[in-house]
mmCIF file of C-alpha atoms and ligand atoms in Angstrom:
data_model
loop_
_atom_site.group_PDB
_atom_site.id
_atom_site.type_symbol
_atom_site.label_atom_id
_atom_site.label_comp_id
_atom_site.label_asym_id
_atom_site.label_seq_id
_atom_site.Cartn_x
_atom_site.Cartn_y
_atom_site.Cartn_z
ATOM 1 C CA MET H 1072 -3.613 6.433 6.683
ATOM 2 C CA LYS H 1073 -2.114 5.101 3.955
ATOM 3 C CA THR H 1074 1.565 6.575 2.871
ATOM 4 C CA LEU H 1075 4.255 4.595 0.492
ATOM 5 C CA VAL H 1076 7.598 2.481 0.580
ATOM 6 C CA ILE H 1077 9.409 2.080 -1.175
ATOM 7 C CA ILE H 1078 12.880 -1.274 -0.852
ATOM 8 C CA LYS H 1079 15.245 -0.328 -2.885
ATOM 9 C CA PRO H 1080 17.593 -2.168 -5.775
ATOM 10 C CA ASP H 1081 20.124 -3.095 -2.912
ATOM 11 C CA GLY H 1082 17.250 -4.452 -0.676
ATOM 12 C CA VAL H 1083 15.756 -5.880 -3.620
ATOM 13 C CA GLU H 1084 18.581 -7.545 -4.735
ATOM 14 C CA ARG H 1085 20.320 -8.645 -1.369
ATOM 15 C CA GLY H 1086 16.297 -11.133 -0.814
ATOM 16 C CA LEU H 1087 15.082 -8.658 1.334
ATOM 17 C CA VAL H 1088 11.638 -7.730 0.990
ATOM 18 C CA GLY H 1089 9.560 -10.543 2.553
ATOM 19 C CA GLU H 1090 11.171 -9.115 5.902
ATOM 20 C CA ILE H 1091 10.535 -5.761 5.779
ATOM 21 C CA ILE H 1092 7.187 -6.283 4.238
ATOM 22 C CA SER H 1093 7.695 -8.450 7.586
ATOM 23 C CA ARG H 1094 8.668 -5.658 9.150
ATOM 24 C CA PHE H 1095 5.967 -3.524 9.237
ATOM 25 C CA GLU H 1096 3.167 -6.165 9.511
ATOM 26 C CA LYS H 1097 4.051 -7.361 12.635
ATOM 27 C CA CYS H 1098 3.687 -3.171 13.985
ATOM 28 C CA GLY H 1099 0.384 -3.131 12.495
ATOM 29 C CA PHE H 1100 0.614 -2.428 8.692
ATOM 30 C CA SER H 1101 -1.043 -4.145 6.356
ATOM 31 C CA VAL H 1102 -0.128 -3.587 2.185
ATOM 32 C CA LYS H 1103 -2.220 -2.258 0.381
ATOM 33 C CA ALA H 1104 -0.631 -2.354 -3.514
ATOM 34 C CA LEU H 1105 2.280 -3.907 -4.606
ATOM 35 C CA LYS H 1106 4.583 -4.193 -7.297
ATOM 36 C CA ILE H 1107 7.860 -4.564 -8.919
ATOM 37 C CA THR H 1108 8.861 -2.612 -11.172
ATOM 38 C CA GLN H 1109 12.414 -0.974 -13.177
ATOM 39 C CA LEU H 1110 12.541 2.278 -12.495
ATOM 40 C CA ASN H 1111 13.605 4.298 -15.618
ATOM 41 C CA ARG H 1112 15.475 7.335 -15.805
ATOM 42 C CA GLU H 1113 12.971 10.525 -15.823
ATOM 43 C CA THR H 1114 11.021 8.513 -13.120
ATOM 44 C CA ALA H 1115 13.884 8.380 -10.940
ATOM 45 C CA LYS H 1116 13.749 11.698 -11.119
ATOM 46 C CA LYS H 1117 10.603 13.116 -10.261
ATOM 47 C CA LEU H 1118 10.650 10.535 -7.517
ATOM 48 C CA TYR H 1119 13.757 12.852 -6.082
ATOM 49 C CA ALA H 1120 12.785 16.222 -7.541
ATOM 50 C CA VAL H 1121 13.328 17.704 -3.940
ATOM 51 C CA HIS H 1122 17.176 16.674 -4.677
ATOM 52 C CA GLU H 1123 17.757 17.655 -8.114
ATOM 53 C CA GLY H 1124 21.427 19.698 -7.573
ATOM 54 C CA LYS H 1125 22.630 18.109 -4.436
ATOM 55 C CA LYS H 1126 26.484 16.252 -4.933
ATOM 56 C CA PHE H 1127 24.665 13.302 -4.154
ATOM 57 C CA PHE H 1128 21.912 13.367 -7.166
ATOM 58 C CA ASP H 1129 23.402 11.313 -9.971
ATOM 59 C CA ASP H 1130 24.848 8.606 -7.944
ATOM 60 C CA LEU H 1131 21.850 8.801 -6.560
ATOM 61 C CA ILE H 1132 19.025 8.102 -10.212
ATOM 62 C CA GLU H 1133 22.203 5.708 -11.473
ATOM 63 C CA TYR H 1134 21.768 3.463 -8.434
ATOM 64 C CA VAL H 1135 18.444 3.712 -7.934
ATOM 65 C CA THR H 1136 17.551 2.450 -11.349
ATOM 66 C CA SER H 1137 20.381 -0.223 -11.914
ATOM 67 C CA GLY H 1138 17.499 -3.275 -10.431
ATOM 68 C CA PRO H 1139 13.919 -3.873 -9.925
ATOM 69 C CA VAL H 1140 12.232 -1.800 -7.128
ATOM 70 C CA VAL H 1141 9.743 -2.719 -4.585
ATOM 71 C CA PRO H 1142 7.525 0.297 -3.735
ATOM 72 C CA MET H 1143 4.578 -0.332 -1.686
ATOM 73 C CA VAL H 1144 1.548 1.454 0.118
ATOM 74 C CA ILE H 1145 1.065 1.010 3.693
ATOM 75 C CA GLU H 1146 -1.905 1.153 5.572
ATOM 76 C CA ILE H 1147 -2.385 1.101 9.067
ATOM 77 C CA LYS H 1148 -5.357 2.614 10.907
ATOM 78 C CA ASP H 1149 -6.511 5.586 13.775
ATOM 79 C CA ILE H 1150 -3.507 6.733 13.348
ATOM 80 C CA GLY H 1151 -2.894 10.113 11.962
ATOM 81 C CA ILE H 1152 -1.186 10.618 9.281
ATOM 82 C CA GLY H 1153 1.816 12.928 10.813
ATOM 83 C CA GLU H 1154 1.956 10.405 13.559
ATOM 84 C CA GLY H 1155 1.748 7.817 10.942
ATOM 85 C CA ILE H 1156 4.325 8.805 9.149
ATOM 86 C CA ARG H 1157 6.974 9.353 12.509
ATOM 87 C CA LEU H 1158 6.403 5.481 12.914
ATOM 88 C CA VAL H 1159 7.366 4.357 9.174
ATOM 89 C CA ARG H 1160 10.426 6.375 9.854
ATOM 90 C CA LYS H 1161 11.057 4.901 13.086
ATOM 91 C CA ILE H 1162 10.845 1.294 11.700
ATOM 92 C CA VAL H 1163 12.534 2.680 9.015
ATOM 93 C CA GLY H 1164 15.622 4.214 10.779
ATOM 94 C CA ALA H 1165 17.618 6.812 9.698
ATOM 95 C CA THR H 1166 18.549 7.881 6.134
ATOM 96 C CA ASN H 1167 22.165 6.977 7.106
ATOM 97 C CA PRO H 1168 23.139 3.654 8.216
ATOM 98 C CA MET H 1169 25.534 5.153 11.172
ATOM 99 C CA GLU H 1170 22.634 7.115 12.568
ATOM 100 C CA ALA H 1171 20.045 4.571 12.191
ATOM 101 C CA GLU H 1172 19.207 3.039 15.720
ATOM 102 C CA MET H 1173 19.289 -0.983 16.497
ATOM 103 C CA GLY H 1174 16.007 -2.792 15.021
ATOM 104 C CA SER H 1175 15.331 -1.108 12.233
ATOM 105 C CA ILE H 1176 15.520 -1.595 9.300
ATOM 106 C CA ARG H 1177 18.566 0.622 8.214
ATOM 107 C CA GLY H 1178 20.358 -0.026 11.395
ATOM 108 C CA ASP H 1179 20.129 -3.517 10.436
ATOM 109 C CA TYR H 1180 20.861 -3.915 7.447
ATOM 110 C CA ALA H 1181 22.136 -0.678 5.697
ATOM 111 C CA SER H 1182 25.505 -0.046 4.045
ATOM 112 C CA ASP H 1183 25.912 3.086 3.883
ATOM 113 C CA ILE H 1184 23.625 6.218 3.390
ATOM 114 C CA SER H 1185 23.436 5.785 -1.197
ATOM 115 C CA HIS H 1186 22.696 1.614 0.089
ATOM 116 C CA ASN H 1187 20.182 2.487 2.978
ATOM 117 C CA VAL H 1188 17.416 -0.724 1.120
ATOM 118 C CA VAL H 1189 14.999 1.955 1.824
ATOM 119 C CA HIS H 1190 12.722 5.046 0.436
ATOM 120 C CA ALA H 1191 9.613 6.100 2.847
ATOM 121 C CA SER H 1192 7.901 9.214 2.233
ATOM 122 C CA ASP H 1193 9.157 11.767 5.339
ATOM 123 C CA SER H 1194 5.291 14.153 5.401
ATOM 124 C CA GLU H 1195 2.022 14.090 3.923
ATOM 125 C CA GLU H 1196 3.361 16.267 1.757
ATOM 126 C CA SER H 1197 6.158 13.675 0.126
ATOM 127 C CA ASN H 1198 3.154 11.231 0.030
ATOM 128 C CA LEU H 1199 0.764 12.863 -2.160
ATOM 129 C CA TYR H 1200 3.546 13.748 -4.011
ATOM 130 C CA GLU H 1201 5.320 10.417 -4.511
ATOM 131 C CA THR H 1202 2.302 8.327 -3.861
ATOM 132 C CA PRO H 1203 0.681 8.724 -7.525
ATOM 133 C CA ILE H 1204 4.169 8.007 -9.806
ATOM 134 C CA PHE H 1205 3.507 4.195 -8.347
ATOM 135 C CA PHE H 1206 -0.056 3.699 -8.271
ATOM 136 C CA ASN H 1207 -2.848 4.919 -9.670
ATOM 137 C CA LYS H 1208 -6.333 5.692 -7.005
ATOM 138 C CA GLU H 1209 -8.160 2.210 -8.440
ATOM 139 C CA GLU H 1210 -4.220 -0.048 -8.151
ATOM 140 C CA ILE H 1211 -4.863 0.739 -4.077
ATOM 141 C CA LEU H 1212 -7.196 -0.890 -1.889
ATOM 142 C CA ASP H 1213 -9.878 0.626 0.469
HETATM 143 P P1 LIG T 2723 16.323 8.306 0.499
HETATM 144 O O1 LIG T 2723 15.585 8.476 1.723
HETATM 145 O O2 LIG T 2723 15.468 7.952 -0.190
HETATM 146 O O3 LIG T 2723 15.922 10.043 -0.070
HETATM 147 C C1 LIG T 2723 17.037 9.964 -0.765
HETATM 148 C C2 LIG T 2723 18.407 8.913 -0.123
HETATM 149 O O4 LIG T 2723 19.551 10.054 -1.236
HETATM 150 C C3 LIG T 2723 18.892 9.100 -0.012
HETATM 151 O O5 LIG T 2723 17.706 7.978 0.667
HETATM 152 C C4 LIG T 2723 19.611 8.243 -0.168
HETATM 153 O O6 LIG T 2723 19.729 6.819 -0.096
HETATM 154 C C5 LIG T 2723 20.726 9.462 -0.478
HETATM 155 N N1 LIG T 2723 21.082 9.769 -1.707
HETATM 156 C C6 LIG T 2723 22.815 10.168 -0.353
HETATM 157 N N2 LIG T 2723 23.437 10.555 -0.047
HETATM 158 C C7 LIG T 2723 23.388 11.196 0.363
HETATM 159 C C8 LIG T 2723 23.293 12.234 1.556
HETATM 160 N N3 LIG T 2723 24.429 13.174 2.072
HETATM 161 N N4 LIG T 2723 22.210 12.697 1.941
HETATM 162 C C9 LIG T 2723 20.876 11.964 2.041
HETATM 163 N N5 LIG T 2723 20.708 11.437 1.326
HETATM 164 C C10 LIG T 2723 21.671 11.050 0.477
#
């Protein structure tokens, strides 16, 4: 299965790009697409459309457009999409760093719920929606 992970502006600014990629690689994932880019407001709103109207939405858009992000498609062989997404979310940790397990990326590095270092698609549907925002098919290795 393949899925999308985004290193957010705080992760890039704090020099955690290599560490975060390494954590996925150590768990058996390989990188199939990778770039560094800065989101404009329109793209950020599209990415987080599901959160539009929530009280944290404006701050979320402000923050995620504030600096470069590193989106990537990672792949792990021989497991299904559901299981793969559960594994990614285990590596990433809970959205709220107070609830994220020690040893997960957010448990180890996130400073608060807004600055939580990484975003990962949380379902097959969100992955199908989010991946094309960053990569077209030709940019993702087989
Ligand atoms: P992420 O996994 O990128 O998905 C939505 C983001 O909104 C989330 O991580 C947080 O960074 C941010 N956010 C800020 N406040 C909240 C909140 N109260 N509940 C959920 N997400 C929040």
